[in-house]
Tab-separated table of C-alpha atoms in Angstrom:
chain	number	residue	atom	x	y	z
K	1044	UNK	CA	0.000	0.000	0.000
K	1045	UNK	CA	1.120	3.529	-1.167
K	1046	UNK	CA	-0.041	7.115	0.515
K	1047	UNK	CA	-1.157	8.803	-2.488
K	1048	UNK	CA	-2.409	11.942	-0.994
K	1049	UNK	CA	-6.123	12.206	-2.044
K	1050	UNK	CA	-9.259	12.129	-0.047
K	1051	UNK	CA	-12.385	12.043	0.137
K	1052	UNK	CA	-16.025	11.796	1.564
K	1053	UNK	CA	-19.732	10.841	0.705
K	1054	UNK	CA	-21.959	13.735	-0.524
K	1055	UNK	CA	-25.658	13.684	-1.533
K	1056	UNK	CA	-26.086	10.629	-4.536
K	1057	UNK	CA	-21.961	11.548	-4.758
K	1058	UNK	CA	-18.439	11.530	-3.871
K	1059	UNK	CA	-15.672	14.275	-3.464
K	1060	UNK	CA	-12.234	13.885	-3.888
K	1061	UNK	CA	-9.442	16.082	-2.677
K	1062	UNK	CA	-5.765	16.004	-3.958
K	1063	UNK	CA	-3.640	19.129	-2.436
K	1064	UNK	CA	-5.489	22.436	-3.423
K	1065	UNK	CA	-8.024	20.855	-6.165
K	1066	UNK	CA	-11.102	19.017	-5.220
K	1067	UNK	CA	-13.677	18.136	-7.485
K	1068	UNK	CA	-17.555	17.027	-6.437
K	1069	UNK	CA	-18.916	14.113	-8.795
K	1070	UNK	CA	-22.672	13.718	-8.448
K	1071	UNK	CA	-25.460	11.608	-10.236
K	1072	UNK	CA	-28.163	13.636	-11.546
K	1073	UNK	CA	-31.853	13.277	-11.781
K	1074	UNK	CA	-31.600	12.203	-15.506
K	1075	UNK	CA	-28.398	9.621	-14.649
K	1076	UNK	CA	-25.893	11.583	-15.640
K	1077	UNK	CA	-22.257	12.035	-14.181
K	1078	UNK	CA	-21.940	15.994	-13.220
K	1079	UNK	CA	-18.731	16.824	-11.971
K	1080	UNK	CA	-17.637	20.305	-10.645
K	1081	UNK	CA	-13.638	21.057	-10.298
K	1082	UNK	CA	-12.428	23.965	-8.264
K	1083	UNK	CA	-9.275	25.090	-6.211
K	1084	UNK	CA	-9.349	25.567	-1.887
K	1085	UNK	CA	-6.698	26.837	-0.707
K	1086	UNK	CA	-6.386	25.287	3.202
K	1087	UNK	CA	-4.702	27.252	5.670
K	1088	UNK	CA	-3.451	23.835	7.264
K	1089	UNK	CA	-1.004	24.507	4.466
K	1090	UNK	CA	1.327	27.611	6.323
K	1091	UNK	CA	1.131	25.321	9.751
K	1092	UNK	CA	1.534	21.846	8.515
K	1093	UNK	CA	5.250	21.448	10.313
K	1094	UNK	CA	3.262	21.858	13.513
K	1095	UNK	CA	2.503	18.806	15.180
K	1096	UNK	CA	-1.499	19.326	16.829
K	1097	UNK	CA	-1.719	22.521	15.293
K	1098	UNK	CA	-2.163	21.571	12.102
K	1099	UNK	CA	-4.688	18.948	12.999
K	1100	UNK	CA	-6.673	21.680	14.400
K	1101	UNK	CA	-6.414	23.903	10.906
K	1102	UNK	CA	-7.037	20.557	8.745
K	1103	UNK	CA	-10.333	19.630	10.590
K	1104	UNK	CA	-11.941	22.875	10.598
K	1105	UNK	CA	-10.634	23.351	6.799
K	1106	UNK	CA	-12.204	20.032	6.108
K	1107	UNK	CA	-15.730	20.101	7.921
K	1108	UNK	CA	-15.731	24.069	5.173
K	1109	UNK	CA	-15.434	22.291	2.498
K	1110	UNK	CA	-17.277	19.329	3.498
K	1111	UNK	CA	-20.466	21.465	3.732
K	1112	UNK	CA	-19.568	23.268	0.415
K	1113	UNK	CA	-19.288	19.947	-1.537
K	1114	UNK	CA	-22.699	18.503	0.212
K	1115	UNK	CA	-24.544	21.669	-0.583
K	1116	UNK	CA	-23.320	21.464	-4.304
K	1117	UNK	CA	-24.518	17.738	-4.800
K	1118	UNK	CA	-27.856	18.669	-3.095
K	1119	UNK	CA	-28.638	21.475	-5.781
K	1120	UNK	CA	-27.463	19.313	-8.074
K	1121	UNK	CA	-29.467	15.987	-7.161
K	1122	UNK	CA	-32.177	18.414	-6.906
K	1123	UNK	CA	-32.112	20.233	-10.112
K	1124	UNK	CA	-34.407	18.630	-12.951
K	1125	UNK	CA	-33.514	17.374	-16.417
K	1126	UNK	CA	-35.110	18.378	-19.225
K	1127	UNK	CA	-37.363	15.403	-20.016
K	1128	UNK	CA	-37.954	14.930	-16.311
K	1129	UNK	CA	-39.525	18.997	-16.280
K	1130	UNK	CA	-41.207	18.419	-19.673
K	1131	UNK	CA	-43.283	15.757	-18.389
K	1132	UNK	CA	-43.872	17.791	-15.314
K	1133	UNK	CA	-45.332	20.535	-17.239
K	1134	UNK	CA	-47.181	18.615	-19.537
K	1135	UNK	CA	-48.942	17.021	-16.454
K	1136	UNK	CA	-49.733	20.531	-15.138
K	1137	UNK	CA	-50.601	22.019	-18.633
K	1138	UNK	CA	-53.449	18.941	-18.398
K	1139	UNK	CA	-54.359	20.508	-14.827
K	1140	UNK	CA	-55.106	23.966	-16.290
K	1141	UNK	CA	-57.064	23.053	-19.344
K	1142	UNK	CA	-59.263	20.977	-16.797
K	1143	UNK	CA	-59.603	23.768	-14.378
K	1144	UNK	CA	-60.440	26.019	-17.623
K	1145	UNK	CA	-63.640	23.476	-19.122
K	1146	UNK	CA	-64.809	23.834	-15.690
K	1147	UNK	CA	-65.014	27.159	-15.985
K	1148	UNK	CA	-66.242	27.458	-19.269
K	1149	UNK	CA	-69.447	25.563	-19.119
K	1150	UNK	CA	-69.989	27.868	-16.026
K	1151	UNK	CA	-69.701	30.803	-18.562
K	1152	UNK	CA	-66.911	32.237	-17.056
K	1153	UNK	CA	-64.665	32.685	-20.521
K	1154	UNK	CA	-62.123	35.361	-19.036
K	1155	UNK	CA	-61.336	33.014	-15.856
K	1156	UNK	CA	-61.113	30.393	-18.173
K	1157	UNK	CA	-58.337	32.183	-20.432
K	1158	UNK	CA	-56.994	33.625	-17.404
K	1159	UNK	CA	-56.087	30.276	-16.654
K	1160	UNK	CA	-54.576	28.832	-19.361
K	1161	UNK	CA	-52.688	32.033	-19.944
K	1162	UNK	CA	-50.730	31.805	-16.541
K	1163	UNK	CA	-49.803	27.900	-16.855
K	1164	UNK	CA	-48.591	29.194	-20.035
K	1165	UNK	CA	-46.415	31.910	-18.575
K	1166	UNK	CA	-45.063	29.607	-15.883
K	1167	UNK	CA	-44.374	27.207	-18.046
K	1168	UNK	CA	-41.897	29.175	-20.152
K	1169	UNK	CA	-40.306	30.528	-17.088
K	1170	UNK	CA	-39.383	27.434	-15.895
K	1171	UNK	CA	-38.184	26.508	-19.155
K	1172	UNK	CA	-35.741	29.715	-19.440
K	1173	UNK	CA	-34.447	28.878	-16.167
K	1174	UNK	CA	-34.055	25.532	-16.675
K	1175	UNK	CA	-31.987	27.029	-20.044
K	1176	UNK	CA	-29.914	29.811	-17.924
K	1177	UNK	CA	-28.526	27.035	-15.587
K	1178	UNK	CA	-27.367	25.072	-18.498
K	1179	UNK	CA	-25.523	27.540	-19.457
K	1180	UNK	CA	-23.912	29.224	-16.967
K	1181	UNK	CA	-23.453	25.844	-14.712
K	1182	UNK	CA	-24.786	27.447	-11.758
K	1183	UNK	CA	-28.338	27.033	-10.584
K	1184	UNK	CA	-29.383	27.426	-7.046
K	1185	UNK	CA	-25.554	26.710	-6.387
K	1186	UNK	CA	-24.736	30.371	-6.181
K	1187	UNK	CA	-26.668	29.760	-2.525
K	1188	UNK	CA	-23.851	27.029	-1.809
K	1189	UNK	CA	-21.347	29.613	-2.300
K	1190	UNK	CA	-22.722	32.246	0.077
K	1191	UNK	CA	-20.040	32.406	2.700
K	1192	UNK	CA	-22.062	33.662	5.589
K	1193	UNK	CA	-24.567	30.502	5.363
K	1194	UNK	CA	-21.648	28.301	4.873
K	1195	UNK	CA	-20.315	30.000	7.850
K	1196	UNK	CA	-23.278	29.372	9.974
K	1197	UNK	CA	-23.643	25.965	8.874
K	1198	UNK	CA	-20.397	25.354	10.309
K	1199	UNK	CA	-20.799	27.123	13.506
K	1200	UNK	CA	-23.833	25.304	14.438
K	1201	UNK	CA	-22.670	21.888	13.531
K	1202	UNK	CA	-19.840	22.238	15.915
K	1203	UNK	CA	-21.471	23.831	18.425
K	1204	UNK	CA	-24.549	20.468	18.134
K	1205	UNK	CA	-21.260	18.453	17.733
K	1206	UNK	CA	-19.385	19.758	21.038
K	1207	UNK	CA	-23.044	19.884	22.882
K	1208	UNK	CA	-23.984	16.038	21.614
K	1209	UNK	CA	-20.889	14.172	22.380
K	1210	UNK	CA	-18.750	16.480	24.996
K	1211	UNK	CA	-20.951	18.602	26.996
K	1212	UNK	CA	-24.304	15.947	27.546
K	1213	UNK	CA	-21.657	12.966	28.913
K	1214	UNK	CA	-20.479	15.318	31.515
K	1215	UNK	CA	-23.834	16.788	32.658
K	1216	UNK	CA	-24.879	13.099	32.792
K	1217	UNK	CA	-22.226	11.801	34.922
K	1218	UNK	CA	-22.345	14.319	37.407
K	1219	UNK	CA	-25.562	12.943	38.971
K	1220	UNK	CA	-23.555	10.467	39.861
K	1221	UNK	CA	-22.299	13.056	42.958
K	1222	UNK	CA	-26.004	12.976	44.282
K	1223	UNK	CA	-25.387	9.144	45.384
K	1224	UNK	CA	-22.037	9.708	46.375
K	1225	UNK	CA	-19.871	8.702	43.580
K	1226	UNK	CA	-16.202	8.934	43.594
K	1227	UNK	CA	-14.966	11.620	41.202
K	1228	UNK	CA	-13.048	8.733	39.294
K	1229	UNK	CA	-16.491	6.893	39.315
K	1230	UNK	CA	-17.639	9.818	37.990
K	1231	UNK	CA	-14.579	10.351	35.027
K	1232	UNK	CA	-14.712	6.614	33.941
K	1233	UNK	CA	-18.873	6.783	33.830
K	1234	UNK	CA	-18.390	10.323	31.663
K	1235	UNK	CA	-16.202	8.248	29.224
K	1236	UNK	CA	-18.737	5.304	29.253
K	1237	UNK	CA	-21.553	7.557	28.368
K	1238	UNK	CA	-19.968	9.331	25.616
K	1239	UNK	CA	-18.711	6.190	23.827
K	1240	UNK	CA	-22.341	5.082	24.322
K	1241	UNK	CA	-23.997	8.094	22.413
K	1242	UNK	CA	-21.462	8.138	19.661
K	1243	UNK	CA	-22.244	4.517	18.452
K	1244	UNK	CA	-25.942	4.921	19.230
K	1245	UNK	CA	-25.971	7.939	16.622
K	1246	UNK	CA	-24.074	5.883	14.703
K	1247	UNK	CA	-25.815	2.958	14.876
K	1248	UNK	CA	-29.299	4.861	14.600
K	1249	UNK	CA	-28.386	7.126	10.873
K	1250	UNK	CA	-26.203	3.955	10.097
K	1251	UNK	CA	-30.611	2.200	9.951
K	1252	UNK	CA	-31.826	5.173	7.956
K	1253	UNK	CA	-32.564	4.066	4.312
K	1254	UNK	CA	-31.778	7.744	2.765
K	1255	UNK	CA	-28.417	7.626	4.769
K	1256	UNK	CA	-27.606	3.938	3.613
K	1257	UNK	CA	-27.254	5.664	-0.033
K	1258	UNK	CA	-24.678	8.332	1.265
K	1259	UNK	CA	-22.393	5.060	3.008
K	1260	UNK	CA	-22.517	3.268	-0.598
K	1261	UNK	CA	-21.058	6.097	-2.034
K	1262	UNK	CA	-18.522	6.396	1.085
K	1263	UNK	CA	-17.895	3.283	0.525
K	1264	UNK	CA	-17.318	4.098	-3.036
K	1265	UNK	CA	-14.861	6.606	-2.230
K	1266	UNK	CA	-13.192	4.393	-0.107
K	1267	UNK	CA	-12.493	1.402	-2.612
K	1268	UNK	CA	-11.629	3.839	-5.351
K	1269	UNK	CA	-8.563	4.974	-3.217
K	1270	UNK	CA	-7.732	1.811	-1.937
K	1271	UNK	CA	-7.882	0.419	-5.423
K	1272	UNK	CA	-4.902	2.969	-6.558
K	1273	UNK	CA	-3.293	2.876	-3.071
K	1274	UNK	CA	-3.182	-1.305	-3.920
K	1275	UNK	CA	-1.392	-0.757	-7.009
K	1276	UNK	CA	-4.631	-1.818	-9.452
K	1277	UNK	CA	-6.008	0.251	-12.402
K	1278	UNK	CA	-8.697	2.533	-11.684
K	1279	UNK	CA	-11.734	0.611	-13.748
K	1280	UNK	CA	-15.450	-0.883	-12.297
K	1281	UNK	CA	-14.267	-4.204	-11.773
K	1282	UNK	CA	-11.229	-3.883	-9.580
K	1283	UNK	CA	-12.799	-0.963	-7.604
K	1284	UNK	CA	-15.392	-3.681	-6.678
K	1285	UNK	CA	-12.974	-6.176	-5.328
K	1286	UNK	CA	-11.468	-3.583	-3.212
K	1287	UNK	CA	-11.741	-2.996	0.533
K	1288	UNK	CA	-14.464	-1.025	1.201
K	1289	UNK	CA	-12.293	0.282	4.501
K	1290	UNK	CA	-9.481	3.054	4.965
K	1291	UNK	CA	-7.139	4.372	7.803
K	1292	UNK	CA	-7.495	7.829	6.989
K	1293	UNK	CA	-11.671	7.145	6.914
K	1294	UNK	CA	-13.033	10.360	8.998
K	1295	UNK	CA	-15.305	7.653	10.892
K	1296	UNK	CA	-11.764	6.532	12.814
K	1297	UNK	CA	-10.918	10.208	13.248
K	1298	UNK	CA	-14.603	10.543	15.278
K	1299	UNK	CA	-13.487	7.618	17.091
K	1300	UNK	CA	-10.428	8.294	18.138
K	1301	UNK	CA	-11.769	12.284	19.158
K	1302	UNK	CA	-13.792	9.993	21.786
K	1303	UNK	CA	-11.050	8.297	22.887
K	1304	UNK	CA	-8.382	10.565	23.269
K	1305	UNK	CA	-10.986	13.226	25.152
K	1306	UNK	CA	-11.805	10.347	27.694
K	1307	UNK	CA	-7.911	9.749	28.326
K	1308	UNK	CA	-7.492	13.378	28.513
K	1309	UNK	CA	-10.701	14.539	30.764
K	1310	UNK	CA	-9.770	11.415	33.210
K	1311	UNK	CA	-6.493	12.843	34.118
K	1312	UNK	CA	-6.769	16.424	34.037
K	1313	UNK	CA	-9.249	17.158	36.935
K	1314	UNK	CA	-10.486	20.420	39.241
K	1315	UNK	CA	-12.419	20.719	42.108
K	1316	UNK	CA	-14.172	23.568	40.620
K	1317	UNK	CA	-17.718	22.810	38.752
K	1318	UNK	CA	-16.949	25.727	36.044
K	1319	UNK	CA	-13.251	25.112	35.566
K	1320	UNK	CA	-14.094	21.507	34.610
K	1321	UNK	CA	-16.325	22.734	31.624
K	1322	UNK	CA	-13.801	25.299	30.688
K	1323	UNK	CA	-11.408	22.917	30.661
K	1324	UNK	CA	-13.679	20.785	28.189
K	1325	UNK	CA	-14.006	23.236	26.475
K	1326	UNK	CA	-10.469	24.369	25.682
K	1327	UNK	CA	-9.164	20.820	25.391
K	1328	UNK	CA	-11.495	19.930	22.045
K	1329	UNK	CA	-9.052	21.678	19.848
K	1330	UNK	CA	-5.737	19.752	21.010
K	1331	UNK	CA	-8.266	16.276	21.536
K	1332	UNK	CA	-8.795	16.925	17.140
K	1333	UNK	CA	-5.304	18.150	16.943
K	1334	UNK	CA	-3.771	14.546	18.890
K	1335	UNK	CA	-6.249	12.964	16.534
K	1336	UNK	CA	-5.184	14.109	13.673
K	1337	UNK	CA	-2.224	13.457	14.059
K	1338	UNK	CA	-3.332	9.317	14.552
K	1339	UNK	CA	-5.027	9.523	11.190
K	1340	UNK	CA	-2.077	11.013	10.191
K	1341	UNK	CA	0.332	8.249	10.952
K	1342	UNK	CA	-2.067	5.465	9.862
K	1343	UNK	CA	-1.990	7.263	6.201
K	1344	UNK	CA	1.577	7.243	6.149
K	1345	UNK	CA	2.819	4.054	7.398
K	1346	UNK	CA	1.978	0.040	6.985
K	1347	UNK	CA	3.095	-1.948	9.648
K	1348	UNK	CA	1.615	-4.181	12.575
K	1349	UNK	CA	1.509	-1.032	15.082
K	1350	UNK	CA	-0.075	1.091	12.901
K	1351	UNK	CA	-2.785	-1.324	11.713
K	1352	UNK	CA	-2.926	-2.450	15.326
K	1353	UNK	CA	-4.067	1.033	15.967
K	1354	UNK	CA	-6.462	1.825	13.057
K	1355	UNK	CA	-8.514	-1.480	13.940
K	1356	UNK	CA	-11.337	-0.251	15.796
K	1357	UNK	CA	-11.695	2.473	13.464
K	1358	UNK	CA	-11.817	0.206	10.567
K	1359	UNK	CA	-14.324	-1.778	12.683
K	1360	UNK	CA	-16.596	1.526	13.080
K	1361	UNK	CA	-16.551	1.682	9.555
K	1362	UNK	CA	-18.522	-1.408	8.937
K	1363	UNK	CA	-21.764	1.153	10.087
K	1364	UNK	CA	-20.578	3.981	8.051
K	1365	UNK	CA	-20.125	2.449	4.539
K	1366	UNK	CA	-21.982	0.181	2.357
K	1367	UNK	CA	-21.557	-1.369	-1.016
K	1368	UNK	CA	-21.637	0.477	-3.572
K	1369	UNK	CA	-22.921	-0.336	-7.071
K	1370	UNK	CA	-21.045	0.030	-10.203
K	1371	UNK	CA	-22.683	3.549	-10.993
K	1372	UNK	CA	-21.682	4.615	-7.458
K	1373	UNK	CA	-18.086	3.534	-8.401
K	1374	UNK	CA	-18.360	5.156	-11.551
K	1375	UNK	CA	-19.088	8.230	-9.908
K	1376	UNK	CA	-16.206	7.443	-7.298
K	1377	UNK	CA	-13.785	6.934	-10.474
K	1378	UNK	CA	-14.808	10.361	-11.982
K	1379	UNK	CA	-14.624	12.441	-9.001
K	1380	UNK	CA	-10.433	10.743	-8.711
K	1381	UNK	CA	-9.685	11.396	-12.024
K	1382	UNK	CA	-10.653	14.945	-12.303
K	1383	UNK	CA	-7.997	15.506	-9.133
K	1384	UNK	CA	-5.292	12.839	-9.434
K	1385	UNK	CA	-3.572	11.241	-12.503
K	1386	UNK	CA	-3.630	7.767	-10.937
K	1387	UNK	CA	-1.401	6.694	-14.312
K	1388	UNK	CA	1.314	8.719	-13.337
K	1389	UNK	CA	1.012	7.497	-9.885
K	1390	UNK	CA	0.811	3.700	-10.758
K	1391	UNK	CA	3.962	3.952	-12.978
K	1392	UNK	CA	5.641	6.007	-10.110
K	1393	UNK	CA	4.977	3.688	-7.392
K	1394	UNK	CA	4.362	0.393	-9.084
K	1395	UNK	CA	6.262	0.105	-11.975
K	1396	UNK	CA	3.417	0.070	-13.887
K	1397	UNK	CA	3.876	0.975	-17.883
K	1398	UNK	CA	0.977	3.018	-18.797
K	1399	UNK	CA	1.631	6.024	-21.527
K	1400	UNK	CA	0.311	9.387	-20.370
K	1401	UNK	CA	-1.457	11.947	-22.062
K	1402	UNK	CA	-2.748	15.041	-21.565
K	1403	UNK	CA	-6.158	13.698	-21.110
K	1404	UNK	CA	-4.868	12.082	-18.059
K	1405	UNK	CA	-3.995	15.392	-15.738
K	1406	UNK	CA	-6.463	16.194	-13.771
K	1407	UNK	CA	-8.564	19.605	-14.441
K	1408	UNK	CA	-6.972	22.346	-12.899
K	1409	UNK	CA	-9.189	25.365	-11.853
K	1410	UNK	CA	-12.785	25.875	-11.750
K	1411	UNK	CA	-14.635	24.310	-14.261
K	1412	UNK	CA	-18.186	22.032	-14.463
K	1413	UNK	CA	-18.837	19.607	-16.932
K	1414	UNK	CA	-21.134	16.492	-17.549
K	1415	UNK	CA	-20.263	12.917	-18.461
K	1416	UNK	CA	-22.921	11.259	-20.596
């Protein structure tokens, strides 16, 4: 197994991929087409990546941005109609009006009647210019994905449900331990206990939702198309299928170890004082993502029995978190790689593999959207 530097996660009916600076958000459409969207984010991990913890800090926040920027993206896109799919729409609503209008004709009422049929009419068309305008300027009701002060929000809040779900609730539940007496170390070990517990029960519990079973075959997806190139195998259908459907550097181990490292950390570093312990929650999440990190880190990097020894219960967790995919979820996992990474170059590189390159096989560079039929 080779690091090849690319990542990755599940979006809506997607995947995206991220090598260095370009990413590039493959999505299945509506009418079963391939829609992929390249673009350039620039991380500020980048001018603190020497700094152990640190940078693990920079890289998750960075991440969890452009996480939500990707997943809004394939949601407008998912969303967005073709134009059969809006054609038969309006047809059905066309038949709608003229109904309405008999109606109102044999009661004598012409105007209504025209007044009818003239506004399906009208709506009709605009729906068919807009339909037109997104085509062509490959936008839509992305431009909303790319407001930076909902993006902003969106982040906010999902840390702040994040820290409140899996930090903050454990501790308020432990302490009523103190009403029966507990020993504070009862009370640290039970504060662990209870946040492992309501991190696999939210797993567990989206892992049984049907509409998030369709996002873990694509992360699973995303998954075998980098361990396919990581193995040393072309990037086609069939060997993407026959690849592990785990990684190391899966963001389900990261979670995992988060919850462990915070329950090593809050058992040890104690206070007497009821607000200085929640203070000192509070200030600790940044290094418990940053010590993380840097576990995911090493696991990406190196292949031996410590290592793997390590990564095991994260590969474990994964079993929840990804699914099958089919072979158009892998297709859309092989586009979403090869708009970012020229796995060619990489398999003659690392694997002595003999492929010729083209031009065809760099990946798109800047911002650009385009459409595989």
């Amino acid at each position: 197994m080779k690091y090849s530097n690319i990542g990755g996660q599940a979006v809506m009916e997607g995947v995206m991929m991220r090598n260095g600076a370009l990413y590039a958000v493959a999505v299945r459409t509506a009418d079963n087409q391939i829609t992929v969207q390249t673009d350039a984010h620039h991380s500020a991990a980048g001018k603190v990546r020497k700094i152990p913890i640190v940078r693990g800090v920079v890289a998750f926040v960075d991440s969890l941005v452009l996480g939500m920027k990707a997943l809004m993206f394939s949601a407008d896109r998912f969303a967005e109609e073709s134009e059969k799919e809006l054609e038969e729409r309006l047809a059905q609503e066309q038949k709608k009006a003229e109904k309405k209008a008999e109606k109102l004709q044999r009661a004598g009422r012409e105007k209504e009647a025209a007044a009818v049929l003239e506004k399906a009419g009208e709506n009709a068309q605009k729906e068919r210019e807009t339909l037109r305008e997104r085509s062509r300027s490959g936008n839509g009701k992305s431009e909303d994905s790319d407001n930076t002060v909902l993006l902003t929000l969106t982040v906010i809040i999902s840390l702040v449900v994040s820290v409140a779900l899996f930090m903050m609730l454990p501790y308020f539940l432990s302490r009523l331990l103190k009403g029966i007496g507990a020993p504070e170390a009862v009370i640290s070990i039970m504060e662990g206990v209870l946040r492992l517990a309501i991190f696999f029960g939210y797993m567990l519990l989206i892992s049984k939702m049907k509409d998030i079973q369709r996002t873990f075959m694509y992360h699973g997806a995303e998954h075998k198309c980098i361990n396919c190139i990581e193995h040393g195998l072309e990037l086609n259908v069939e060997n993407v299928r026959k690849s592990s459907k785990e990684h190391k550097r899966c963001g389900t181990s990261f979670l995992l170890f988060v919850m462990i490292v915070s329950i090593v950390f809050f058992l040890f570093i104690r206070t007497p004082d009821p607000v200085m312990r929640i203070v000192i929650r509070l200030l600790l999440i940044p290094v418990v993502a940053g010590v993380s990190y840097e576990f995911i880190r090493l696991a990406g990097l190196y292949d031996n029995r410590f290592v793997n020894a390590l990564s095991k219960p994260g590969l474990a967790l994964q079993g929840l978190t990804t699914r099958e995919p089919d072979d158009a979820q892998i297709e859309v996992g092989i586009a979403s790689v090869e708009a970012v990474f020229n796995w060619k170059k990489y398999l003659n590189e690392n694997f002595g593999a003999h492929y010729v390159l083209t031009e065809a096989d760099e990946p798109r560079g800047g911002k650009e959207l385009y459409t595989l039929r």
